[in-house]
Coordinates of C-alpha atoms in Angstrom, one line a residue:
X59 CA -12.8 -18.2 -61.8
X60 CA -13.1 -18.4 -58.2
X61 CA -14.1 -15.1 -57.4
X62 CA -15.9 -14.5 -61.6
X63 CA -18.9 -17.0 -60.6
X64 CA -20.5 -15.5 -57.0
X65 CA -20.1 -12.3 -59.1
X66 CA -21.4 -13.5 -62.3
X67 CA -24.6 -15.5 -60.2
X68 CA -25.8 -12.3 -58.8
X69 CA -27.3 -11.5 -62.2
X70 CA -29.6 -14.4 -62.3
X71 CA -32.3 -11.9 -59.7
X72 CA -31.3 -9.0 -61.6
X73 CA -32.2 -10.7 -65.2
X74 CA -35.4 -12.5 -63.5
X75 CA -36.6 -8.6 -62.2
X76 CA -35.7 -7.2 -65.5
X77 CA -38.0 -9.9 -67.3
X78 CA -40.2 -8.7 -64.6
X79 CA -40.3 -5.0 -65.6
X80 CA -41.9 -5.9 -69.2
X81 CA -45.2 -6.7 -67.6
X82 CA -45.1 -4.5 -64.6
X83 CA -47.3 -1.3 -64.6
X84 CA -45.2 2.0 -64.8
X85 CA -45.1 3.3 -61.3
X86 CA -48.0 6.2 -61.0
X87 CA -45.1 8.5 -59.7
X88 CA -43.4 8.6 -62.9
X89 CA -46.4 8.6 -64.7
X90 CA -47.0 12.2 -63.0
X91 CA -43.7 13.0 -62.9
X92 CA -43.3 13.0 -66.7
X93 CA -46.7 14.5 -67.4
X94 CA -49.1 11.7 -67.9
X95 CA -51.4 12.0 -65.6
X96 CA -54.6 10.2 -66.8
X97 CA -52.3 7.0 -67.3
X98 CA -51.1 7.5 -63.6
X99 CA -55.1 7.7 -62.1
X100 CA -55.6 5.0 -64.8
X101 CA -52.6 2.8 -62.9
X102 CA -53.6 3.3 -59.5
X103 CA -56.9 2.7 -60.3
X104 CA -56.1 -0.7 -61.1
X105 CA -53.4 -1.5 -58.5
X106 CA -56.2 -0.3 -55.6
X107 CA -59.0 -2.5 -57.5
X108 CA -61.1 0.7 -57.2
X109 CA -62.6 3.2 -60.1
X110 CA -60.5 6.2 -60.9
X111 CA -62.8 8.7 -59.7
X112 CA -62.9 7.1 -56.2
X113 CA -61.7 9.2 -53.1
X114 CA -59.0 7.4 -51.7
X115 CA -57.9 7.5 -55.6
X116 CA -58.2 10.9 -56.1
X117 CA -56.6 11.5 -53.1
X118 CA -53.5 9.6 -53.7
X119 CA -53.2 11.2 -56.7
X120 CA -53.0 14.5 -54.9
X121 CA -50.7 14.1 -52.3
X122 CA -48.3 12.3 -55.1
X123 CA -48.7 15.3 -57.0
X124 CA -47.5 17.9 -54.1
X125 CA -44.2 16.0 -53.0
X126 CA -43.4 16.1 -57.0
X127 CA -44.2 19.7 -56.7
X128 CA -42.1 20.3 -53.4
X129 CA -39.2 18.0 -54.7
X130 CA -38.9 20.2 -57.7
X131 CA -38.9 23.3 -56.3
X132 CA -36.6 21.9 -54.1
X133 CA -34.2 21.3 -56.8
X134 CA -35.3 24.0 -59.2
X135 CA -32.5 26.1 -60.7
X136 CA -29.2 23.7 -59.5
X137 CA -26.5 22.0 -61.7
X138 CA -25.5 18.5 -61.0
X139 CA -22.5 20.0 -60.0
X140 CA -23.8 22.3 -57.7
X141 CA -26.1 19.6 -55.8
X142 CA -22.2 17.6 -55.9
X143 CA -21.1 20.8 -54.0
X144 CA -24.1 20.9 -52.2
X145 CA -23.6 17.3 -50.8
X146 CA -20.2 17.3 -49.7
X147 CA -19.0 21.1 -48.6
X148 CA -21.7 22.0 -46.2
X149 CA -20.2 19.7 -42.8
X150 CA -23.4 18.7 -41.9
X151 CA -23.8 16.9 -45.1
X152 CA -20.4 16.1 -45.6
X153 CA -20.7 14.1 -42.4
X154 CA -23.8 12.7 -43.7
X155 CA -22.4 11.7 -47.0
X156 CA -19.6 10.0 -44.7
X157 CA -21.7 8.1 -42.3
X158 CA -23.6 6.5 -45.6
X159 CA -20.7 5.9 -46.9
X160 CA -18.7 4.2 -44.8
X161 CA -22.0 1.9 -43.5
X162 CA -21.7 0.8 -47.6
X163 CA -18.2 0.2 -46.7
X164 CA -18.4 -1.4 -43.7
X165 CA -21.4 -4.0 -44.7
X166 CA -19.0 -5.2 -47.3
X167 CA -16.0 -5.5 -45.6
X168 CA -17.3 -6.9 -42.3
X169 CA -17.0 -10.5 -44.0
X170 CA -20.9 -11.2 -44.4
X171 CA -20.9 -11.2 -48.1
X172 CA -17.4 -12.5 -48.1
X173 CA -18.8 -15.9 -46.0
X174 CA -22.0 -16.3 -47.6
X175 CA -20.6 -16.0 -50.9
X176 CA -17.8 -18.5 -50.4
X177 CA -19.6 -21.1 -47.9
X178 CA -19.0 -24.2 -49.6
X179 CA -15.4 -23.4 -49.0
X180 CA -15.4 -22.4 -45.6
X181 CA -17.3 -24.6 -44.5
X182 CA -14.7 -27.4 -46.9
X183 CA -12.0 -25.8 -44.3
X184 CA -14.1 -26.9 -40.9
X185 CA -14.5 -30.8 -42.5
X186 CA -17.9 -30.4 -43.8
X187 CA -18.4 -32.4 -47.3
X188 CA -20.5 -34.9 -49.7
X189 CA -24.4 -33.9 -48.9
X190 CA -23.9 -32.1 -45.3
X191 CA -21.9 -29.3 -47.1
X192 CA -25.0 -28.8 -49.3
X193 CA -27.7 -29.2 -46.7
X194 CA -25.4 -26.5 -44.5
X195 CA -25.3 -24.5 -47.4
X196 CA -29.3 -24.6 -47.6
X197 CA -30.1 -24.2 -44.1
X198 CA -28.0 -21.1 -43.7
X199 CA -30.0 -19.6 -46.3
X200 CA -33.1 -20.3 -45.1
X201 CA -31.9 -19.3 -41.4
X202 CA -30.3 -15.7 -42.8
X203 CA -33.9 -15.4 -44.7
X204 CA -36.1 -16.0 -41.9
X205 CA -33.7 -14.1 -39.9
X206 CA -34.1 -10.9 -42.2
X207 CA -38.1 -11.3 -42.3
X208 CA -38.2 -11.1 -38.2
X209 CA -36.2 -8.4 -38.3
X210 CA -37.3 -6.1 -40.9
X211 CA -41.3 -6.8 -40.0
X212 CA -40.8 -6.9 -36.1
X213 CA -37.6 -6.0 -34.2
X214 CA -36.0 -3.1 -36.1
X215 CA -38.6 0.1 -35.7
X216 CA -38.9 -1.3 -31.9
X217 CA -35.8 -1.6 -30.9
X218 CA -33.9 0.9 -33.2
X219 CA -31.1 1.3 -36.3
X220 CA -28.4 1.8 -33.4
X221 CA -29.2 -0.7 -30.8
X222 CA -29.8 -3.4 -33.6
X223 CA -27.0 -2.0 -35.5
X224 CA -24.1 -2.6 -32.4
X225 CA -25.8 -5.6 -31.5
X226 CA -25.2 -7.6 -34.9
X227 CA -21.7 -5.8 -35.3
X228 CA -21.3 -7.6 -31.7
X229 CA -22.3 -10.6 -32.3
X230 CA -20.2 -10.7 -35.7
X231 CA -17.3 -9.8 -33.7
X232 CA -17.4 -12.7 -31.4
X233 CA -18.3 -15.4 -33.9
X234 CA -15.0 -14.0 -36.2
X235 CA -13.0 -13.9 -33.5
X236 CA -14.2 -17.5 -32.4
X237 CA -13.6 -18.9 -36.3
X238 CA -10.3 -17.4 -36.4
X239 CA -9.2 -19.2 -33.3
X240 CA -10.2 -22.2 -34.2
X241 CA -9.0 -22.4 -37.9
X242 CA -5.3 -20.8 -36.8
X243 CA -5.0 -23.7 -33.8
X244 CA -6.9 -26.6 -36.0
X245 CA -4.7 -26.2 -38.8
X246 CA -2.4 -27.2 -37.0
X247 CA -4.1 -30.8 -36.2
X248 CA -4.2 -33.7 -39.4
X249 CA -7.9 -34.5 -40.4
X250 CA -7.6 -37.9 -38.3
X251 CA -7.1 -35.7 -35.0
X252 CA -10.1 -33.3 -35.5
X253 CA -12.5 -36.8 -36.3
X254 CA -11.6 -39.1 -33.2
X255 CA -10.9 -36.0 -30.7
X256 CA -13.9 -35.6 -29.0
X257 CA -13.3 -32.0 -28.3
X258 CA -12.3 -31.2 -31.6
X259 CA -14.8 -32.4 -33.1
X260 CA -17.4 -30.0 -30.5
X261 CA -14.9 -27.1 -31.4
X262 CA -15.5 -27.7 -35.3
X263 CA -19.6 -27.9 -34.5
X264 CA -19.8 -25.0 -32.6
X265 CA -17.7 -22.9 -35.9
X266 CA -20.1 -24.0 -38.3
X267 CA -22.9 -22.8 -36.0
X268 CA -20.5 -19.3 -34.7
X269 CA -21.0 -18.7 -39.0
X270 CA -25.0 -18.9 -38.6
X271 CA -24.9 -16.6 -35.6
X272 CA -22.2 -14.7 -37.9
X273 CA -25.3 -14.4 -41.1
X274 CA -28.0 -13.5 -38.4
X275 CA -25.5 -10.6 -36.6
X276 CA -24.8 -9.6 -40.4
X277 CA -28.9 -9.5 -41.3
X278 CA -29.7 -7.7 -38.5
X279 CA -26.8 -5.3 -38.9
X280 CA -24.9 -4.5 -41.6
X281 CA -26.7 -5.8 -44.4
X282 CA -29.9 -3.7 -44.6
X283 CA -28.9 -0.6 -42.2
X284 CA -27.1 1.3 -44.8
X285 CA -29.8 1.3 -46.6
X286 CA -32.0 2.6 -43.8
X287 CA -30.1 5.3 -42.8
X288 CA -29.4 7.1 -46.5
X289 CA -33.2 7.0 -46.6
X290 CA -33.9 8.6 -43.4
X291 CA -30.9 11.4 -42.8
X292 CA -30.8 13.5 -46.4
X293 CA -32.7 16.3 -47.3
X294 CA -34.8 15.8 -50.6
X295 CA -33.0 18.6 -52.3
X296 CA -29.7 16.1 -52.5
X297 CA -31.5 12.8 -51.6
X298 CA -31.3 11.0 -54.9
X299 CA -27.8 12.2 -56.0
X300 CA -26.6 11.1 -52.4
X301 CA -27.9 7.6 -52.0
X302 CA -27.0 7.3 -55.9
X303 CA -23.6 7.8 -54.9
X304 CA -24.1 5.8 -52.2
X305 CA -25.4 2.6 -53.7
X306 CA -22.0 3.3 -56.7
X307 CA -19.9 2.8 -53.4
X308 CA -22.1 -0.4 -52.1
X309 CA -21.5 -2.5 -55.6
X310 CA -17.7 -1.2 -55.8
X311 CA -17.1 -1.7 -52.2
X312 CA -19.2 -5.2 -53.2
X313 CA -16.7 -6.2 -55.9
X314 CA -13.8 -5.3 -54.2
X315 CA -14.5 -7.8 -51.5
X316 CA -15.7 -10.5 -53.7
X317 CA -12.4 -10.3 -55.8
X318 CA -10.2 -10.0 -52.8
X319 CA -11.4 -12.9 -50.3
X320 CA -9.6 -15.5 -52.1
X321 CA -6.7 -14.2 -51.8
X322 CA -7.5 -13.1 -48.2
X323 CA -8.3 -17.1 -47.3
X324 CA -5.2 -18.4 -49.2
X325 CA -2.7 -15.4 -48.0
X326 CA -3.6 -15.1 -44.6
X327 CA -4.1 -18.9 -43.8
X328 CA -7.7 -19.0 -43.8
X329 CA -7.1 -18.2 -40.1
X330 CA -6.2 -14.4 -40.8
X331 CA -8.9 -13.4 -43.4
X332 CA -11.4 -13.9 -40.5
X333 CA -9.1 -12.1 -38.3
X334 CA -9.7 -9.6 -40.6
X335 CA -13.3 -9.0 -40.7
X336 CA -12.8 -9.7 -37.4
X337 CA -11.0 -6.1 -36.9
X338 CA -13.3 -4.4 -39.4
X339 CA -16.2 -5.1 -37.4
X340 CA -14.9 -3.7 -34.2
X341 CA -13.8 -0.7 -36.3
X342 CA -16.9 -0.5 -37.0
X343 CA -18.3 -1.0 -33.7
X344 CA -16.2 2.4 -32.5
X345 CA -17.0 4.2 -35.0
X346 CA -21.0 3.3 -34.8
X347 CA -20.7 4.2 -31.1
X348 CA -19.1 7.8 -31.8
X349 CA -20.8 9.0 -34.7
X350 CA -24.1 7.1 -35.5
X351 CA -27.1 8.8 -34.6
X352 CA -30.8 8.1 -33.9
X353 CA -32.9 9.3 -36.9
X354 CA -36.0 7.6 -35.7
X355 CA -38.5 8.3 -32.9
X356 CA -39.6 5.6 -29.9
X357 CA -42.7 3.8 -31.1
X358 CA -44.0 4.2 -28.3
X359 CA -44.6 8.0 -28.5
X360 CA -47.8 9.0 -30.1
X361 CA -48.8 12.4 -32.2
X362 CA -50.4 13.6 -29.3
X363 CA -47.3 12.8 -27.2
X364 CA -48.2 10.3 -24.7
X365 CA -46.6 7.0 -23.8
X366 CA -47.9 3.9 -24.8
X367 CA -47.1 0.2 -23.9
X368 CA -45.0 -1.8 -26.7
X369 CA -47.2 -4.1 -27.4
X370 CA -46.3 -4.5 -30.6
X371 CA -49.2 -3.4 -32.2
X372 CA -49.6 0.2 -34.4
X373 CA -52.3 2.4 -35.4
X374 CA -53.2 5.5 -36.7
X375 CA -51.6 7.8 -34.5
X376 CA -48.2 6.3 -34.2
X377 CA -45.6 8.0 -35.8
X378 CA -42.2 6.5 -36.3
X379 CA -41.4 8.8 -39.1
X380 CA -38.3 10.5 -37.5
X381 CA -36.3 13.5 -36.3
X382 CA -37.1 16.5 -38.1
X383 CA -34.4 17.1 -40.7
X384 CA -33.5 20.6 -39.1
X385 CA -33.1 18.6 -35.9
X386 CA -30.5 16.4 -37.8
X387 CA -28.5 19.5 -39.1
X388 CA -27.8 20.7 -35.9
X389 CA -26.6 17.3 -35.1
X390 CA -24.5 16.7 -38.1
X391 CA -22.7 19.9 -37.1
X392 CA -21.1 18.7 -34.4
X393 CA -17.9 17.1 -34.1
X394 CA -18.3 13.4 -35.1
X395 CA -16.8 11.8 -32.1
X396 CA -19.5 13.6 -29.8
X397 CA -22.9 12.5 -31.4
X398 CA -22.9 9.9 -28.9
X399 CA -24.0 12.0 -26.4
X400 CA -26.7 13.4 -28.2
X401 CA -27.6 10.4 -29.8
X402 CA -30.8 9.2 -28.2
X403 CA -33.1 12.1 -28.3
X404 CA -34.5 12.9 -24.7
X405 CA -38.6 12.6 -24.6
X406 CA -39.6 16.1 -24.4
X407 CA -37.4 16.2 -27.6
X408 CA -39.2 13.5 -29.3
X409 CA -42.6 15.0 -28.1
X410 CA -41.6 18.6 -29.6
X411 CA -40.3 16.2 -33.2
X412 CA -43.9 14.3 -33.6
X413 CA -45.8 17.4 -32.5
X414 CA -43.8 19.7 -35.6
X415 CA -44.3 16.1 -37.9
X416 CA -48.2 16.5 -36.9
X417 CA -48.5 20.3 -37.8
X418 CA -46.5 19.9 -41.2
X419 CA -48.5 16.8 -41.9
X420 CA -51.8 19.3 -41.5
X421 CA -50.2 22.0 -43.5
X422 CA -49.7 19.8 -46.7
X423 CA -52.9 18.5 -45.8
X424 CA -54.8 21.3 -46.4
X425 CA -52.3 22.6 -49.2
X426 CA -53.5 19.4 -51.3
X427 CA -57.5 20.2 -50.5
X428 CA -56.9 23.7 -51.5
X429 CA -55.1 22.1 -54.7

């Protein structure tokens, strides 16, 4: 039962957004994408407050209507199978398929569900109980949320999926390795020991504040990033069967962790499960180093391809969209282990990447008006 209700309570959100679904709009996407187009202007008319013969309507409308046009010529004439074959026999999307993957694997496995899941318990082995175990509980949610919110709206397209990516792996690393230090020489103290030794009772503080440190290395690493890379790195042609497959692996790789961390806690001596994670993050870590690579551009690189001061702020000419996907073949194609040292493309690269995003950008454009 143990390991049955953190599984079971994750379908409370998924039945709240499927109550949700019978009185959302069908997305305008679909809508086109299955032939009904006066429905989708109909839609979009009413989720931009404007009429449907309005120009930034109709122009939606358009655009939406030549990426459903490019993705299915993009995928006209292939089996399933094929696009399987496609996906994994070609090395530079074998190594693709890999690197998304194994960041499934490794935001599972790097202990952040595993602690937030079973906090009460954890937190039951430092000596928290009665009302501070559930205030703890609270305000570690509230810190991982706000934590999440900073990062995703502020830090991450500034600073960059790698260099965010190491530094929460790092600081995960540290506050694991710190928890499983203190739990394997604490458990060795009685309860009276840990309450009237001043030192213990610091070491016992500063563990229940290493596993907030451990939830905001975890948000701004592991939790979101796999998700940002599978959107970023495939071409449209296997896009959706790739990060299908990749999201099958996130709730198996998911369930395996929530089923085994019990018995991790009660077979390794609490100690040794965190130990554990402890090792899988540093894997991680290597691996990350080695074989991750930069799929988006500086912010501070415009379309015209000057340098501007991060300031935080964005406007129309900023483009953040990425390196081309061509670019990212040739990069797949080398060995795995040497990405590092093409990781970080150079500026004149990035210049040559926005200029080639501005000129395809103008080609669709005038595709669409022609259209």
């Amino acid at each position: 039962m143990q390991w049955m209700f953190p599984t079971l309570i994750q379908l409370v959100p998924a039945a709240v957004w499927g109550l949700g679904l019978l009185v959302c709009e069908e997305s305008p996407r679909w809508l086109l994408y299955v032939g009904r187009r006066t429905q989708a202007v109909s839609v979009l008319a009413k989720l931009r407050h404007l009429p449907s013969s309005h120009p930034t309507v109709v122009a939606e409308i358009a655009v939406m209507e030549f990426q459903i046009l490019q993705e299915r010529e993009a995928a006209s004439g292939t089996s399933q199978w094929h696009l399987i074959k496609e996906t994994v026999v070609p090395v530079e999307n074998r190594r693709r398929f890999c690197l998304v993957m194994l960041a499934h694997l490794f935001s599972q496995w790097s202990g952040g569900n595993a602690i937030t899941q079973y906090l009460p318990t954890i937190l039951g082995y430092l000596g928290t109980t009665g009302d501070a175990l559930s205030l703890t509980t609270a305000l570690y949610a509230v810190v991982k949320f706000t934590a999440l919110l900073i990062f995703s709206l502020v830090v991450v397209d500034f600073v960059g999926r790698r260099r965010s990516l190491m530094a929460g792996i790092t600081l995960q690393i540290v506050t694991l390795a710190y928890l499983a230090c203190y739990l394997g020489i604490s458990r060795q103290m009685s309860t009276t020991t840990i309450l009237h030794a001043a030192s213990a009772t610091h070491a016992s503080r500063a563990a229940i504040a290493a596993i907030f440190v451990h939830g905001v290395g975890w948000v701004i690493g592991w939790f979101s990033m796999p998700f940002l890379i599978g959107s970023e790195i495939f071409p449209i042609r296997i896009r959706s069967l790739a990060l299908s497959m990749g999201m099958a692996g996130h709730w198996l790789f998911a369930f395996g962790c929530t089923r085994a961390t019990p018995d991790l806690l009660d077979v390794m001596e609490e100690w040794g499960a965190f130990a554990f994670f402890a090792g899988i993050c540093l894997v991680s870590l290597v691996y990350v180093f080695f074989a991750m690579p930069v799929s988006e551009l500086t912010p501070w690189v415009t379309v015209e391809g000057s340098e501007r001061q991060t300031t935080g702020e964005t406007d129309s000419t900023q483009d953040t969209t990425g390196r081309s996907l061509e670019a990212l073949d040739g990069l797949f194609r080398r060995p795995w282990y040497t990405v590092y040292q093409v990781a970080y493309a150079k500026k004149e690269d990035e210049e040559i990447e926005v200029q080639a995003i501005q000129e395809r950008g103008k080609s669709e454009l005038a595709m669409v008006e022609e259209a």
